Amino acid sequence: MANPPRRPVNPLDAAEALFKPAKKKPEQAVERPALPNVKELVSLKIDSDVLAFFQENGAGWQDRINDTLRAAMKNGL
């Protein structure tokens, strides 16, 4: 019996071969320890008036929110 061609001759078979799912084993996620004092990107919904209050003094509003939250954290809030 002859070996089949390595590449599909039919254009439809060639197109379907391109979209076949890969049969790779998913890699295990590596658990990395959190680094101290590293900022993380988060999405946070806050009231628009609270945001306006922190933004009214210009640049650095994110740091001001962070400082306020840290002070509340230290006060046990």
PDB file of C-alpha atoms in Angstrom:
ATOM      1  CA  MET A   1       0.000   0.000   0.000  1.00  0.00           C
ATOM      2  CA  ALA A   2       1.335   3.402  -0.956  1.00  0.00           C
ATOM      3  CA  ASN A   3       1.944   6.024   1.684  1.00  0.00           C
ATOM      4  CA  PRO A   4      -0.513   8.952   1.600  1.00  0.00           C
ATOM      5  CA  PRO A   5       0.959  12.321   0.584  1.00  0.00           C
ATOM      6  CA  ARG A   6       2.376  14.395   3.429  1.00  0.00           C
ATOM      7  CA  ARG A   7       0.367  17.417   2.339  1.00  0.00           C
ATOM      8  CA  PRO A   8      -3.332  17.270   1.522  1.00  0.00           C
ATOM      9  CA  VAL A   9      -4.066  17.497  -2.177  1.00  0.00           C
ATOM     10  CA  ASN A  10      -7.657  18.677  -1.702  1.00  0.00           C
ATOM     11  CA  PRO A  11      -7.848  22.408  -0.754  1.00  0.00           C
ATOM     12  CA  LEU A  12     -10.688  21.715   1.706  1.00  0.00           C
ATOM     13  CA  ASP A  13      -8.593  19.081   3.499  1.00  0.00           C
ATOM     14  CA  ALA A  14      -5.655  21.502   3.552  1.00  0.00           C
ATOM     15  CA  ALA A  15      -7.794  24.234   5.128  1.00  0.00           C
ATOM     16  CA  GLU A  16      -9.233  21.881   7.732  1.00  0.00           C
ATOM     17  CA  ALA A  17      -5.755  20.617   8.593  1.00  0.00           C
ATOM     18  CA  LEU A  18      -4.767  24.188   9.460  1.00  0.00           C
ATOM     19  CA  PHE A  19      -7.599  24.499  11.967  1.00  0.00           C
ATOM     20  CA  LYS A  20      -7.235  21.176  13.738  1.00  0.00           C
ATOM     21  CA  PRO A  21      -6.723  21.670  17.463  1.00  0.00           C
ATOM     22  CA  ALA A  22      -3.197  21.167  18.679  1.00  0.00           C
ATOM     23  CA  LYS A  23      -2.660  17.962  20.597  1.00  0.00           C
ATOM     24  CA  LYS A  24      -0.232  19.508  23.050  1.00  0.00           C
ATOM     25  CA  LYS A  25      -0.323  18.856  26.741  1.00  0.00           C
ATOM     26  CA  PRO A  26      -1.162  22.084  28.605  1.00  0.00           C
ATOM     27  CA  GLU A  27       1.706  23.369  30.699  1.00  0.00           C
ATOM     28  CA  GLN A  28       1.228  23.548  34.429  1.00  0.00           C
ATOM     29  CA  ALA A  29       1.073  27.075  35.808  1.00  0.00           C
ATOM     30  CA  VAL A  30       4.078  27.897  37.940  1.00  0.00           C
ATOM     31  CA  GLU A  31       3.117  29.207  41.364  1.00  0.00           C
ATOM     32  CA  ARG A  32       5.311  32.215  42.048  1.00  0.00           C
ATOM     33  CA  PRO A  33       5.505  33.911  45.435  1.00  0.00           C
ATOM     34  CA  ALA A  34       4.194  37.461  45.560  1.00  0.00           C
ATOM     35  CA  LEU A  35       6.915  40.078  45.646  1.00  0.00           C
ATOM     36  CA  PRO A  36       6.636  42.641  48.440  1.00  0.00           C
ATOM     37  CA  ASN A  37       5.617  46.199  47.504  1.00  0.00           C
ATOM     38  CA  VAL A  38       4.733  45.330  43.911  1.00  0.00           C
ATOM     39  CA  LYS A  39       1.681  47.022  42.478  1.00  0.00           C
ATOM     40  CA  GLU A  40      -0.925  44.882  40.763  1.00  0.00           C
ATOM     41  CA  LEU A  41      -3.276  45.936  38.013  1.00  0.00           C
ATOM     42  CA  VAL A  42      -6.890  45.615  39.174  1.00  0.00           C
ATOM     43  CA  SER A  43     -10.266  46.805  38.023  1.00  0.00           C
ATOM     44  CA  LEU A  44     -12.143  48.660  40.731  1.00  0.00           C
ATOM     45  CA  LYS A  45     -15.553  50.305  40.590  1.00  0.00           C
ATOM     46  CA  ILE A  46     -15.835  53.411  42.752  1.00  0.00           C
ATOM     47  CA  ASP A  47     -18.366  56.218  42.827  1.00  0.00           C
ATOM     48  CA  SER A  48     -17.712  59.031  40.355  1.00  0.00           C
ATOM     49  CA  ASP A  49     -17.631  61.698  43.085  1.00  0.00           C
ATOM     50  CA  VAL A  50     -14.938  59.745  44.965  1.00  0.00           C
ATOM     51  CA  LEU A  51     -12.891  59.479  41.784  1.00  0.00           C
ATOM     52  CA  ALA A  52     -13.341  63.194  41.056  1.00  0.00           C
ATOM     53  CA  PHE A  53     -12.156  64.029  44.587  1.00  0.00           C
ATOM     54  CA  PHE A  54      -8.877  62.153  44.123  1.00  0.00           C
ATOM     55  CA  GLN A  55      -8.361  63.410  40.554  1.00  0.00           C
ATOM     56  CA  GLU A  56      -8.977  67.103  41.278  1.00  0.00           C
ATOM     57  CA  ASN A  57      -5.357  67.613  42.386  1.00  0.00           C
ATOM     58  CA  GLY A  58      -3.988  66.199  39.128  1.00  0.00           C
ATOM     59  CA  ALA A  59      -1.445  63.482  38.550  1.00  0.00           C
ATOM     60  CA  GLY A  60      -0.783  60.999  41.323  1.00  0.00           C
ATOM     61  CA  TRP A  61      -4.453  60.338  42.090  1.00  0.00           C
ATOM     62  CA  GLN A  62      -3.908  56.579  42.059  1.00  0.00           C
ATOM     63  CA  ASP A  63      -1.133  56.939  44.624  1.00  0.00           C
ATOM     64  CA  ARG A  64      -3.423  59.105  46.775  1.00  0.00           C
ATOM     65  CA  ILE A  65      -6.134  56.443  46.665  1.00  0.00           C
ATOM     66  CA  ASN A  66      -3.539  53.837  47.587  1.00  0.00           C
ATOM     67  CA  ASP A  67      -2.264  55.951  50.504  1.00  0.00           C
ATOM     68  CA  THR A  68      -5.817  56.473  51.778  1.00  0.00           C
ATOM     69  CA  LEU A  69      -6.568  52.759  51.592  1.00  0.00           C
ATOM     70  CA  ARG A  70      -3.288  51.951  53.363  1.00  0.00           C
ATOM     71  CA  ALA A  71      -4.153  54.400  56.175  1.00  0.00           C
ATOM     72  CA  ALA A  72      -7.600  52.813  56.519  1.00  0.00           C
ATOM     73  CA  MET A  73      -5.937  49.390  56.620  1.00  0.00           C
ATOM     74  CA  LYS A  74      -3.605  50.502  59.436  1.00  0.00           C
ATOM     75  CA  ASN A  75      -6.529  51.942  61.394  1.00  0.00           C
ATOM     76  CA  GLY A  76      -8.281  48.588  61.277  1.00  0.00           C
ATOM     77  CA  LEU A  77     -11.027  49.697  58.921  1.00  0.00           C
TER      78      LEU A  77
END
